[in-house]
């Protein structure tokens, strides 16, 4: 009996695969409905991108080649705005001031961020409090109220002026001194080192402790360990911070505008690029010229970004590449 049942089971045809309801047409319809649902969820982002980013960018690109004053219809003038820009002494001054701010402010900010991150990477009591305290300026530093506070601190006979006078340094208030006011903006951006500090701290936590122990056994001192182990291991994080902070420095506007009391002075000493762009576009109603300035800034930032990505091959070390 058992043999007969076994033979019957072997000889019986296999079960046919279960057919799903519908056919290829139903599958295509179901795929269309899923795609439609995906596009529906993405529609707020797509609408925002088209109306708030892509649309204004296309309009500004068109205005860059026109004479447009916000009130009359734009008139096509070709590359006249760009040629005027290159011959404009104040535009050249804005490029000089911005470049000086980027070259001085960005390295100082990153050096301070890395130094504090190295201190916080060590286990100590109250570490969470110190991290929050050092990060707080990055949250409030870009506000208009901090700009007013900074302007008050660096004015004549204010806290900074009295402190430097106590040590025998008599330069007056930085805000009213064309030779010093830009350094007050540099001090403000350096004070906001919290964001790159947190990124450095995350990178330092990923460095294997075994490398430091092996280097210490070989007799390497603290500086040697930092130069040979820490810097190469966190070089991708360093590259990210350099790129991000450089782009951010090119876009400085709020602090310069508030600290200079909306004059970008004195004597154009805080005439950063975006401040001059604002003056030409909204105070002088030369929106065509301002649009051309905006696209020149975009090209400059893109060029700096390309140079940084090209240079990373020489000093950025990725773990995958070393294997």
PDB file of C-alpha atoms in Angstrom:
ATOM      1  CA  UNK A   1       0.000   0.000   0.000  1.00  0.00           C
ATOM      2  CA  UNK A   2       2.788   2.382   0.904  1.00  0.00           C
ATOM      3  CA  UNK A   3       4.585   1.601  -2.357  1.00  0.00           C
ATOM      4  CA  UNK A   4       1.434   2.315  -4.368  1.00  0.00           C
ATOM      5  CA  UNK A   5       0.937   5.660  -2.631  1.00  0.00           C
ATOM      6  CA  UNK A   6       4.575   6.588  -3.237  1.00  0.00           C
ATOM      7  CA  UNK A   7       4.284   5.682  -6.912  1.00  0.00           C
ATOM      8  CA  UNK A   8       1.079   7.690  -7.209  1.00  0.00           C
ATOM      9  CA  UNK A   9       2.751  10.731  -5.668  1.00  0.00           C
ATOM     10  CA  UNK A  10       5.772  10.467  -7.978  1.00  0.00           C
ATOM     11  CA  UNK A  11       3.627  10.006 -11.064  1.00  0.00           C
ATOM     12  CA  UNK A  12       1.269  12.903 -10.226  1.00  0.00           C
ATOM     13  CA  UNK A  13       2.004  16.126 -12.163  1.00  0.00           C
ATOM     14  CA  UNK A  14       3.511  19.015 -10.203  1.00  0.00           C
ATOM     15  CA  UNK A  15       1.234  21.779  -9.028  1.00  0.00           C
ATOM     16  CA  UNK A  16       0.928  24.564 -11.549  1.00  0.00           C
ATOM     17  CA  UNK A  17       2.317  27.929 -10.374  1.00  0.00           C
ATOM     18  CA  UNK A  18      -0.299  30.192  -8.894  1.00  0.00           C
ATOM     19  CA  UNK A  19      -1.325  32.771 -11.405  1.00  0.00           C
ATOM     20  CA  UNK A  20      -1.753  36.311 -10.182  1.00  0.00           C
ATOM     21  CA  UNK A  21      -4.990  37.978 -11.105  1.00  0.00           C
ATOM     22  CA  UNK A  22      -4.755  39.951 -14.274  1.00  0.00           C
ATOM     23  CA  UNK A  23      -1.946  39.919 -16.808  1.00  0.00           C
ATOM     24  CA  UNK A  24       0.760  42.200 -18.178  1.00  0.00           C
ATOM     25  CA  UNK A  25      -1.773  44.998 -18.590  1.00  0.00           C
ATOM     26  CA  UNK A  26      -2.714  44.822 -14.909  1.00  0.00           C
ATOM     27  CA  UNK A  27       0.952  44.841 -13.906  1.00  0.00           C
ATOM     28  CA  UNK A  28       1.594  47.954 -15.995  1.00  0.00           C
ATOM     29  CA  UNK A  29      -1.426  49.665 -14.481  1.00  0.00           C
ATOM     30  CA  UNK A  30      -0.255  48.822 -10.984  1.00  0.00           C
ATOM     31  CA  UNK A  31       3.197  50.207 -11.827  1.00  0.00           C
ATOM     32  CA  UNK A  32       1.661  53.435 -13.146  1.00  0.00           C
ATOM     33  CA  UNK A  33      -0.365  53.854  -9.952  1.00  0.00           C
ATOM     34  CA  UNK A  34       2.750  53.359  -7.830  1.00  0.00           C
ATOM     35  CA  UNK A  35       4.701  55.874  -9.925  1.00  0.00           C
ATOM     36  CA  UNK A  36       1.823  58.328  -9.674  1.00  0.00           C
ATOM     37  CA  UNK A  37       1.803  57.963  -5.891  1.00  0.00           C
ATOM     38  CA  UNK A  38       5.560  58.576  -5.782  1.00  0.00           C
ATOM     39  CA  UNK A  39       5.288  61.713  -7.915  1.00  0.00           C
ATOM     40  CA  UNK A  40       2.390  62.888  -5.750  1.00  0.00           C
ATOM     41  CA  UNK A  41       4.518  62.667  -2.608  1.00  0.00           C
ATOM     42  CA  UNK A  42       7.398  64.412  -4.416  1.00  0.00           C
ATOM     43  CA  UNK A  43       5.193  67.169  -5.840  1.00  0.00           C
ATOM     44  CA  UNK A  44       5.803  69.699  -2.984  1.00  0.00           C
ATOM     45  CA  UNK A  45       9.572  69.382  -3.455  1.00  0.00           C
ATOM     46  CA  UNK A  46       9.295  69.521  -7.261  1.00  0.00           C
ATOM     47  CA  UNK A  47       7.047  72.602  -7.088  1.00  0.00           C
ATOM     48  CA  UNK A  48       9.412  74.286  -4.628  1.00  0.00           C
ATOM     49  CA  UNK A  49      12.432  73.501  -6.784  1.00  0.00           C
ATOM     50  CA  UNK A  50      10.811  74.826  -9.963  1.00  0.00           C
ATOM     51  CA  UNK A  51       9.259  77.942  -8.400  1.00  0.00           C
ATOM     52  CA  UNK A  52      11.923  78.880  -5.834  1.00  0.00           C
ATOM     53  CA  UNK A  53      15.189  77.614  -7.339  1.00  0.00           C
ATOM     54  CA  UNK A  54      15.156  76.679 -11.027  1.00  0.00           C
ATOM     55  CA  UNK A  55      12.761  79.442 -12.065  1.00  0.00           C
ATOM     56  CA  UNK A  56      14.602  82.317 -10.324  1.00  0.00           C
ATOM     57  CA  UNK A  57      17.944  80.993 -11.579  1.00  0.00           C
ATOM     58  CA  UNK A  58      16.724  80.953 -15.178  1.00  0.00           C
ATOM     59  CA  UNK A  59      15.258  84.449 -14.766  1.00  0.00           C
ATOM     60  CA  UNK A  60      18.468  85.842 -13.258  1.00  0.00           C
ATOM     61  CA  UNK A  61      20.503  84.304 -16.078  1.00  0.00           C
ATOM     62  CA  UNK A  62      18.309  86.144 -18.569  1.00  0.00           C
ATOM     63  CA  UNK A  63      18.439  89.407 -16.575  1.00  0.00           C
ATOM     64  CA  UNK A  64      22.261  89.191 -16.494  1.00  0.00           C
ATOM     65  CA  UNK A  65      22.263  90.019 -20.206  1.00  0.00           C
ATOM     66  CA  UNK A  66      19.703  92.821 -19.954  1.00  0.00           C
ATOM     67  CA  UNK A  67      19.302  96.360 -18.657  1.00  0.00           C
ATOM     68  CA  UNK A  68      16.607  95.850 -16.028  1.00  0.00           C
ATOM     69  CA  UNK A  69      15.648  98.256 -13.243  1.00  0.00           C
ATOM     70  CA  UNK A  70      12.736  96.327 -11.662  1.00  0.00           C
ATOM     71  CA  UNK A  71      10.168  98.773 -13.044  1.00  0.00           C
ATOM     72  CA  UNK A  72      10.594  98.852 -16.814  1.00  0.00           C
ATOM     73  CA  UNK A  73      10.752  95.936 -19.215  1.00  0.00           C
ATOM     74  CA  UNK A  74      14.255  94.414 -19.495  1.00  0.00           C
ATOM     75  CA  UNK A  75      16.275  95.417 -22.577  1.00  0.00           C
ATOM     76  CA  UNK A  76      18.770  92.989 -24.077  1.00  0.00           C
ATOM     77  CA  UNK A  77      22.325  94.396 -23.943  1.00  0.00           C
ATOM     78  CA  UNK A  78      24.435  91.242 -24.272  1.00  0.00           C
ATOM     79  CA  UNK A  79      27.665  91.152 -22.277  1.00  0.00           C
ATOM     80  CA  UNK A  80      27.635  94.859 -21.343  1.00  0.00           C
ATOM     81  CA  UNK A  81      26.933  94.140 -17.667  1.00  0.00           C
ATOM     82  CA  UNK A  82      29.959  91.861 -17.443  1.00  0.00           C
ATOM     83  CA  UNK A  83      32.264  94.343 -19.182  1.00  0.00           C
ATOM     84  CA  UNK A  84      31.026  97.166 -16.912  1.00  0.00           C
ATOM     85  CA  UNK A  85      31.573  94.941 -13.920  1.00  0.00           C
ATOM     86  CA  UNK A  86      35.209  94.272 -14.721  1.00  0.00           C
ATOM     87  CA  UNK A  87      35.840  98.023 -15.140  1.00  0.00           C
ATOM     88  CA  UNK A  88      34.020  98.987 -11.935  1.00  0.00           C
ATOM     89  CA  UNK A  89      36.462 100.006  -9.134  1.00  0.00           C
ATOM     90  CA  UNK A  90      33.931  99.182  -6.415  1.00  0.00           C
ATOM     91  CA  UNK A  91      33.371  95.715  -7.877  1.00  0.00           C
ATOM     92  CA  UNK A  92      37.130  95.173  -7.792  1.00  0.00           C
ATOM     93  CA  UNK A  93      37.136  96.397  -4.185  1.00  0.00           C
ATOM     94  CA  UNK A  94      34.379  93.936  -3.267  1.00  0.00           C
ATOM     95  CA  UNK A  95      36.376  91.072  -4.781  1.00  0.00           C
ATOM     96  CA  UNK A  96      39.454  92.151  -2.816  1.00  0.00           C
ATOM     97  CA  UNK A  97      37.567  92.428   0.487  1.00  0.00           C
ATOM     98  CA  UNK A  98      35.823  89.070   0.007  1.00  0.00           C
ATOM     99  CA  UNK A  99      39.044  87.299  -0.934  1.00  0.00           C
ATOM    100  CA  UNK A 100      40.779  88.740   2.133  1.00  0.00           C
ATOM    101  CA  UNK A 101      37.927  87.622   4.349  1.00  0.00           C
ATOM    102  CA  UNK A 102      37.955  84.085   2.911  1.00  0.00           C
ATOM    103  CA  UNK A 103      41.731  83.676   3.076  1.00  0.00           C
ATOM    104  CA  UNK A 104      41.989  84.888   6.682  1.00  0.00           C
ATOM    105  CA  UNK A 105      38.711  83.772   8.241  1.00  0.00           C
ATOM    106  CA  UNK A 106      38.353  80.238   6.890  1.00  0.00           C
ATOM    107  CA  UNK A 107      41.759  78.843   8.018  1.00  0.00           C
ATOM    108  CA  UNK A 108      41.474  80.457  11.464  1.00  0.00           C
ATOM    109  CA  UNK A 109      37.996  79.043  11.957  1.00  0.00           C
ATOM    110  CA  UNK A 110      39.062  75.536  10.942  1.00  0.00           C
ATOM    111  CA  UNK A 111      42.211  75.646  13.082  1.00  0.00           C
ATOM    112  CA  UNK A 112      40.222  76.637  16.158  1.00  0.00           C
ATOM    113  CA  UNK A 113      37.556  74.030  15.391  1.00  0.00           C
ATOM    114  CA  UNK A 114      40.178  71.285  15.040  1.00  0.00           C
ATOM    115  CA  UNK A 115      42.014  72.363  18.200  1.00  0.00           C
ATOM    116  CA  UNK A 116      38.863  72.317  20.323  1.00  0.00           C
ATOM    117  CA  UNK A 117      37.788  69.005  18.760  1.00  0.00           C
ATOM    118  CA  UNK A 118      41.120  67.461  19.769  1.00  0.00           C
ATOM    119  CA  UNK A 119      40.533  68.587  23.355  1.00  0.00           C
ATOM    120  CA  UNK A 120      36.949  67.342  23.448  1.00  0.00           C
ATOM    121  CA  UNK A 121      37.917  63.982  21.916  1.00  0.00           C
ATOM    122  CA  UNK A 122      39.605  63.099  25.208  1.00  0.00           C
ATOM    123  CA  UNK A 123      37.443  61.596  27.929  1.00  0.00           C
ATOM    124  CA  UNK A 124      36.759  64.124  30.668  1.00  0.00           C
ATOM    125  CA  UNK A 125      33.976  65.140  33.024  1.00  0.00           C
ATOM    126  CA  UNK A 126      31.326  67.482  31.672  1.00  0.00           C
ATOM    127  CA  UNK A 127      32.185  66.623  28.078  1.00  0.00           C
ATOM    128  CA  UNK A 128      28.574  66.881  26.875  1.00  0.00           C
ATOM    129  CA  UNK A 129      28.240  70.356  28.416  1.00  0.00           C
ATOM    130  CA  UNK A 130      31.404  71.606  26.736  1.00  0.00           C
ATOM    131  CA  UNK A 131      30.304  70.259  23.363  1.00  0.00           C
ATOM    132  CA  UNK A 132      26.953  72.024  23.623  1.00  0.00           C
ATOM    133  CA  UNK A 133      28.555  75.246  24.849  1.00  0.00           C
ATOM    134  CA  UNK A 134      31.058  75.377  21.991  1.00  0.00           C
ATOM    135  CA  UNK A 135      28.395  74.498  19.417  1.00  0.00           C
ATOM    136  CA  UNK A 136      25.884  77.129  20.573  1.00  0.00           C
ATOM    137  CA  UNK A 137      27.494  80.091  18.724  1.00  0.00           C
ATOM    138  CA  UNK A 138      26.959  78.290  15.424  1.00  0.00           C
ATOM    139  CA  UNK A 139      23.222  78.288  16.084  1.00  0.00           C
ATOM    140  CA  UNK A 140      22.860  81.961  16.968  1.00  0.00           C
ATOM    141  CA  UNK A 141      25.866  83.566  15.257  1.00  0.00           C
ATOM    142  CA  UNK A 142      24.109  84.243  11.960  1.00  0.00           C
ATOM    143  CA  UNK A 143      21.201  86.120  13.563  1.00  0.00           C
ATOM    144  CA  UNK A 144      20.738  89.862  13.164  1.00  0.00           C
ATOM    145  CA  UNK A 145      20.696  90.338  16.941  1.00  0.00           C
ATOM    146  CA  UNK A 146      24.225  88.901  17.241  1.00  0.00           C
ATOM    147  CA  UNK A 147      25.319  91.350  14.538  1.00  0.00           C
ATOM    148  CA  UNK A 148      24.074  94.247  16.651  1.00  0.00           C
ATOM    149  CA  UNK A 149      25.771  92.830  19.734  1.00  0.00           C
ATOM    150  CA  UNK A 150      29.023  92.419  17.828  1.00  0.00           C
ATOM    151  CA  UNK A 151      28.797  95.981  16.537  1.00  0.00           C
ATOM    152  CA  UNK A 152      28.302  97.231  20.091  1.00  0.00           C
ATOM    153  CA  UNK A 153      31.259  95.210  21.391  1.00  0.00           C
ATOM    154  CA  UNK A 154      33.667  96.595  18.789  1.00  0.00           C
ATOM    155  CA  UNK A 155      32.467 100.219  18.822  1.00  0.00           C
ATOM    156  CA  UNK A 156      34.405 103.146  20.310  1.00  0.00           C
ATOM    157  CA  UNK A 157      34.813 102.997  24.099  1.00  0.00           C
ATOM    158  CA  UNK A 158      33.131  99.566  24.184  1.00  0.00           C
ATOM    159  CA  UNK A 159      34.341  96.314  25.738  1.00  0.00           C
ATOM    160  CA  UNK A 160      36.965  95.482  23.123  1.00  0.00           C
ATOM    161  CA  UNK A 161      38.256  99.052  22.964  1.00  0.00           C
ATOM    162  CA  UNK A 162      38.622  99.261  26.751  1.00  0.00           C
ATOM    163  CA  UNK A 163      40.317  95.854  26.958  1.00  0.00           C
ATOM    164  CA  UNK A 164      42.947  96.675  24.349  1.00  0.00           C
ATOM    165  CA  UNK A 165      43.508 100.114  25.910  1.00  0.00           C
ATOM    166  CA  UNK A 166      44.189  98.369  29.241  1.00  0.00           C
ATOM    167  CA  UNK A 167      47.043  96.493  27.543  1.00  0.00           C
ATOM    168  CA  UNK A 168      48.389  99.650  25.906  1.00  0.00           C
ATOM    169  CA  UNK A 169      46.941  99.082  22.424  1.00  0.00           C
ATOM    170  CA  UNK A 170      45.181 102.220  21.256  1.00  0.00           C
ATOM    171  CA  UNK A 171      43.469 101.705  17.890  1.00  0.00           C
ATOM    172  CA  UNK A 172      39.993 102.862  18.906  1.00  0.00           C
ATOM    173  CA  UNK A 173      36.842 100.968  18.060  1.00  0.00           C
ATOM    174  CA  UNK A 174      37.240  98.437  15.292  1.00  0.00           C
ATOM    175  CA  UNK A 175      33.876  99.259  13.712  1.00  0.00           C
ATOM    176  CA  UNK A 176      34.848 102.826  12.898  1.00  0.00           C
ATOM    177  CA  UNK A 177      38.396 101.996  11.790  1.00  0.00           C
ATOM    178  CA  UNK A 178      38.728 101.008   8.092  1.00  0.00           C
ATOM    179  CA  UNK A 179      41.910  99.082   8.866  1.00  0.00           C
ATOM    180  CA  UNK A 180      40.329  96.934  11.595  1.00  0.00           C
ATOM    181  CA  UNK A 181      36.615  96.566  10.912  1.00  0.00           C
ATOM    182  CA  UNK A 182      37.072  93.573   8.584  1.00  0.00           C
ATOM    183  CA  UNK A 183      38.899  91.740  11.355  1.00  0.00           C
ATOM    184  CA  UNK A 184      35.827  92.122  13.553  1.00  0.00           C
ATOM    185  CA  UNK A 185      33.908  90.160  10.901  1.00  0.00           C
ATOM    186  CA  UNK A 186      36.688  87.569  10.875  1.00  0.00           C
ATOM    187  CA  UNK A 187      36.416  87.312  14.665  1.00  0.00           C
ATOM    188  CA  UNK A 188      32.665  86.787  14.329  1.00  0.00           C
ATOM    189  CA  UNK A 189      33.014  83.921  11.860  1.00  0.00           C
ATOM    190  CA  UNK A 190      35.819  82.320  13.900  1.00  0.00           C
ATOM    191  CA  UNK A 191      33.572  82.505  16.972  1.00  0.00           C
ATOM    192  CA  UNK A 192      31.060  80.312  15.101  1.00  0.00           C
ATOM    193  CA  UNK A 193      33.419  77.324  14.894  1.00  0.00           C
ATOM    194  CA  UNK A 194      30.937  74.890  16.453  1.00  0.00           C
ATOM    195  CA  UNK A 195      29.654  73.226  13.274  1.00  0.00           C
ATOM    196  CA  UNK A 196      33.065  72.218  11.841  1.00  0.00           C
ATOM    197  CA  UNK A 197      34.149  71.288  15.363  1.00  0.00           C
ATOM    198  CA  UNK A 198      31.373  68.684  15.628  1.00  0.00           C
ATOM    199  CA  UNK A 199      32.350  67.242  12.226  1.00  0.00           C
ATOM    200  CA  UNK A 200      36.020  67.086  13.259  1.00  0.00           C
ATOM    201  CA  UNK A 201      35.012  65.404  16.498  1.00  0.00           C
ATOM    202  CA  UNK A 202      33.087  62.729  14.625  1.00  0.00           C
ATOM    203  CA  UNK A 203      36.125  62.103  12.416  1.00  0.00           C
ATOM    204  CA  UNK A 204      38.469  61.855  15.392  1.00  0.00           C
ATOM    205  CA  UNK A 205      36.235  59.240  16.998  1.00  0.00           C
ATOM    206  CA  UNK A 206      36.759  57.004  13.953  1.00  0.00           C
ATOM    207  CA  UNK A 207      40.560  56.890  14.237  1.00  0.00           C
ATOM    208  CA  UNK A 208      41.578  53.448  15.613  1.00  0.00           C
ATOM    209  CA  UNK A 209      43.256  53.685  18.991  1.00  0.00           C
ATOM    210  CA  UNK A 210      45.558  50.821  18.028  1.00  0.00           C
ATOM    211  CA  UNK A 211      47.425  53.147  15.670  1.00  0.00           C
ATOM    212  CA  UNK A 212      48.221  55.580  18.494  1.00  0.00           C
ATOM    213  CA  UNK A 213      49.300  52.740  20.780  1.00  0.00           C
ATOM    214  CA  UNK A 214      51.625  51.308  18.140  1.00  0.00           C
ATOM    215  CA  UNK A 215      53.109  54.730  17.401  1.00  0.00           C
ATOM    216  CA  UNK A 216      53.638  55.382  21.113  1.00  0.00           C
ATOM    217  CA  UNK A 217      55.465  52.061  21.457  1.00  0.00           C
ATOM    218  CA  UNK A 218      57.727  53.109  18.577  1.00  0.00           C
ATOM    219  CA  UNK A 219      58.589  56.300  20.466  1.00  0.00           C
ATOM    220  CA  UNK A 220      56.489  58.790  18.452  1.00  0.00           C
ATOM    221  CA  UNK A 221      55.669  61.970  20.360  1.00  0.00           C
ATOM    222  CA  UNK A 222      52.332  63.819  20.399  1.00  0.00           C
ATOM    223  CA  UNK A 223      53.192  66.029  17.420  1.00  0.00           C
ATOM    224  CA  UNK A 224      54.479  63.065  15.396  1.00  0.00           C
ATOM    225  CA  UNK A 225      51.325  61.090  16.151  1.00  0.00           C
ATOM    226  CA  UNK A 226      49.144  64.031  15.162  1.00  0.00           C
ATOM    227  CA  UNK A 227      51.029  64.640  11.906  1.00  0.00           C
ATOM    228  CA  UNK A 228      51.441  61.010  10.854  1.00  0.00           C
ATOM    229  CA  UNK A 229      48.213  59.453  12.130  1.00  0.00           C
ATOM    230  CA  UNK A 230      45.530  61.987  13.020  1.00  0.00           C
ATOM    231  CA  UNK A 231      45.779  64.278   9.996  1.00  0.00           C
ATOM    232  CA  UNK A 232      45.889  61.510   7.358  1.00  0.00           C
ATOM    233  CA  UNK A 233      43.032  59.632   9.009  1.00  0.00           C
ATOM    234  CA  UNK A 234      40.745  62.676   9.239  1.00  0.00           C
ATOM    235  CA  UNK A 235      41.794  64.172   5.884  1.00  0.00           C
ATOM    236  CA  UNK A 236      38.399  63.363   4.248  1.00  0.00           C
ATOM    237  CA  UNK A 237      36.657  65.196   7.088  1.00  0.00           C
ATOM    238  CA  UNK A 238      39.143  68.051   6.780  1.00  0.00           C
ATOM    239  CA  UNK A 239      38.478  68.290   3.053  1.00  0.00           C
ATOM    240  CA  UNK A 240      34.727  68.389   3.667  1.00  0.00           C
ATOM    241  CA  UNK A 241      35.077  71.195   6.213  1.00  0.00           C
ATOM    242  CA  UNK A 242      37.435  73.201   4.000  1.00  0.00           C
ATOM    243  CA  UNK A 243      35.045  72.943   1.069  1.00  0.00           C
ATOM    244  CA  UNK A 244      31.952  73.782   3.100  1.00  0.00           C
ATOM    245  CA  UNK A 245      33.453  76.694   5.024  1.00  0.00           C
ATOM    246  CA  UNK A 246      35.079  78.201   1.922  1.00  0.00           C
ATOM    247  CA  UNK A 247      31.764  78.256   0.070  1.00  0.00           C
ATOM    248  CA  UNK A 248      30.069  79.666   3.163  1.00  0.00           C
ATOM    249  CA  UNK A 249      32.664  82.440   3.472  1.00  0.00           C
ATOM    250  CA  UNK A 250      32.081  83.581  -0.104  1.00  0.00           C
ATOM    251  CA  UNK A 251      28.415  84.128   0.763  1.00  0.00           C
ATOM    252  CA  UNK A 252      28.925  86.416   3.762  1.00  0.00           C
ATOM    253  CA  UNK A 253      26.317  89.168   3.884  1.00  0.00           C
ATOM    254  CA  UNK A 254      24.275  89.516   7.074  1.00  0.00           C
ATOM    255  CA  UNK A 255      27.117  90.152   9.520  1.00  0.00           C
ATOM    256  CA  UNK A 256      28.854  92.638   7.213  1.00  0.00           C
ATOM    257  CA  UNK A 257      25.598  94.484   6.536  1.00  0.00           C
ATOM    258  CA  UNK A 258      24.591  94.743  10.209  1.00  0.00           C
ATOM    259  CA  UNK A 259      28.017  95.496  11.681  1.00  0.00           C
ATOM    260  CA  UNK A 260      28.591  98.265   9.116  1.00  0.00           C
ATOM    261  CA  UNK A 261      25.142  99.734   9.858  1.00  0.00           C
ATOM    262  CA  UNK A 262      23.952  98.939   6.295  1.00  0.00           C
ATOM    263  CA  UNK A 263      26.747 101.014   4.712  1.00  0.00           C
ATOM    264  CA  UNK A 264      29.349  98.314   3.969  1.00  0.00           C
ATOM    265  CA  UNK A 265      31.878 100.806   5.267  1.00  0.00           C
ATOM    266  CA  UNK A 266      33.613 102.776   6.486  1.00  0.00           C
ATOM    267  CA  UNK A 267      35.359 103.606   3.204  1.00  0.00           C
ATOM    268  CA  UNK A 268      34.091 100.336   1.669  1.00  0.00           C
ATOM    269  CA  UNK A 269      36.229  98.385   4.124  1.00  0.00           C
ATOM    270  CA  UNK A 270      33.434  95.814   4.607  1.00  0.00           C
ATOM    271  CA  UNK A 271      32.201  95.921   1.027  1.00  0.00           C
ATOM    272  CA  UNK A 272      31.983  92.166   0.601  1.00  0.00           C
ATOM    273  CA  UNK A 273      30.743  90.855  -2.732  1.00  0.00           C
ATOM    274  CA  UNK A 274      27.171  90.115  -1.690  1.00  0.00           C
ATOM    275  CA  UNK A 275      26.863  93.500   0.007  1.00  0.00           C
ATOM    276  CA  UNK A 276      27.761  95.303  -3.225  1.00  0.00           C
ATOM    277  CA  UNK A 277      25.418  92.980  -5.113  1.00  0.00           C
ATOM    278  CA  UNK A 278      22.597  94.003  -2.761  1.00  0.00           C
ATOM    279  CA  UNK A 279      23.368  97.686  -3.221  1.00  0.00           C
ATOM    280  CA  UNK A 280      23.343  97.453  -7.023  1.00  0.00           C
ATOM    281  CA  UNK A 281      20.220  95.314  -7.181  1.00  0.00           C
ATOM    282  CA  UNK A 282      17.912  96.791  -4.545  1.00  0.00           C
ATOM    283  CA  UNK A 283      19.258 100.243  -3.668  1.00  0.00           C
ATOM    284  CA  UNK A 284      20.244 101.364  -7.161  1.00  0.00           C
ATOM    285  CA  UNK A 285      17.649  99.190  -8.962  1.00  0.00           C
ATOM    286  CA  UNK A 286      20.230  97.770 -11.363  1.00  0.00           C
ATOM    287  CA  UNK A 287      18.919  94.233 -11.272  1.00  0.00           C
ATOM    288  CA  UNK A 288      20.559  93.266 -14.555  1.00  0.00           C
ATOM    289  CA  UNK A 289      23.976  94.239 -13.214  1.00  0.00           C
ATOM    290  CA  UNK A 290      23.266  92.482  -9.900  1.00  0.00           C
ATOM    291  CA  UNK A 291      22.228  89.304 -11.738  1.00  0.00           C
ATOM    292  CA  UNK A 292      25.485  89.362 -13.674  1.00  0.00           C
ATOM    293  CA  UNK A 293      27.352  89.729 -10.371  1.00  0.00           C
ATOM    294  CA  UNK A 294      25.485  86.745  -8.945  1.00  0.00           C
ATOM    295  CA  UNK A 295      26.486  84.530 -11.836  1.00  0.00           C
ATOM    296  CA  UNK A 296      30.090  85.666 -11.579  1.00  0.00           C
ATOM    297  CA  UNK A 297      30.019  84.658  -7.909  1.00  0.00           C
ATOM    298  CA  UNK A 298      28.604  81.275  -8.867  1.00  0.00           C
ATOM    299  CA  UNK A 299      31.391  80.769 -11.400  1.00  0.00           C
ATOM    300  CA  UNK A 300      34.022  81.799  -8.838  1.00  0.00           C
ATOM    301  CA  UNK A 301      32.689  79.363  -6.236  1.00  0.00           C
ATOM    302  CA  UNK A 302      32.495  76.615  -8.864  1.00  0.00           C
ATOM    303  CA  UNK A 303      36.106  77.279  -9.866  1.00  0.00           C
ATOM    304  CA  UNK A 304      37.296  77.134  -6.261  1.00  0.00           C
ATOM    305  CA  UNK A 305      35.350  73.897  -5.770  1.00  0.00           C
ATOM    306  CA  UNK A 306      36.958  72.343  -8.856  1.00  0.00           C
ATOM    307  CA  UNK A 307      40.416  73.349  -7.617  1.00  0.00           C
ATOM    308  CA  UNK A 308      39.751  71.843  -4.190  1.00  0.00           C
ATOM    309  CA  UNK A 309      38.523  68.571  -5.679  1.00  0.00           C
ATOM    310  CA  UNK A 310      41.565  68.466  -7.964  1.00  0.00           C
ATOM    311  CA  UNK A 311      43.950  69.089  -5.067  1.00  0.00           C
ATOM    312  CA  UNK A 312      42.404  66.432  -2.817  1.00  0.00           C
ATOM    313  CA  UNK A 313      44.265  63.724  -4.739  1.00  0.00           C
ATOM    314  CA  UNK A 314      47.482  65.006  -3.176  1.00  0.00           C
ATOM    315  CA  UNK A 315      46.484  65.284   0.486  1.00  0.00           C
ATOM    316  CA  UNK A 316      43.225  63.440   1.127  1.00  0.00           C
ATOM    317  CA  UNK A 317      43.624  59.754   2.040  1.00  0.00           C
ATOM    318  CA  UNK A 318      40.642  57.441   1.783  1.00  0.00           C
ATOM    319  CA  UNK A 319      40.656  54.088   3.533  1.00  0.00           C
ATOM    320  CA  UNK A 320      39.333  52.254   0.475  1.00  0.00           C
ATOM    321  CA  UNK A 321      42.122  53.635  -1.716  1.00  0.00           C
ATOM    322  CA  UNK A 322      44.823  52.411   0.673  1.00  0.00           C
ATOM    323  CA  UNK A 323      43.664  48.807   0.503  1.00  0.00           C
TER     324      UNK A 323
END
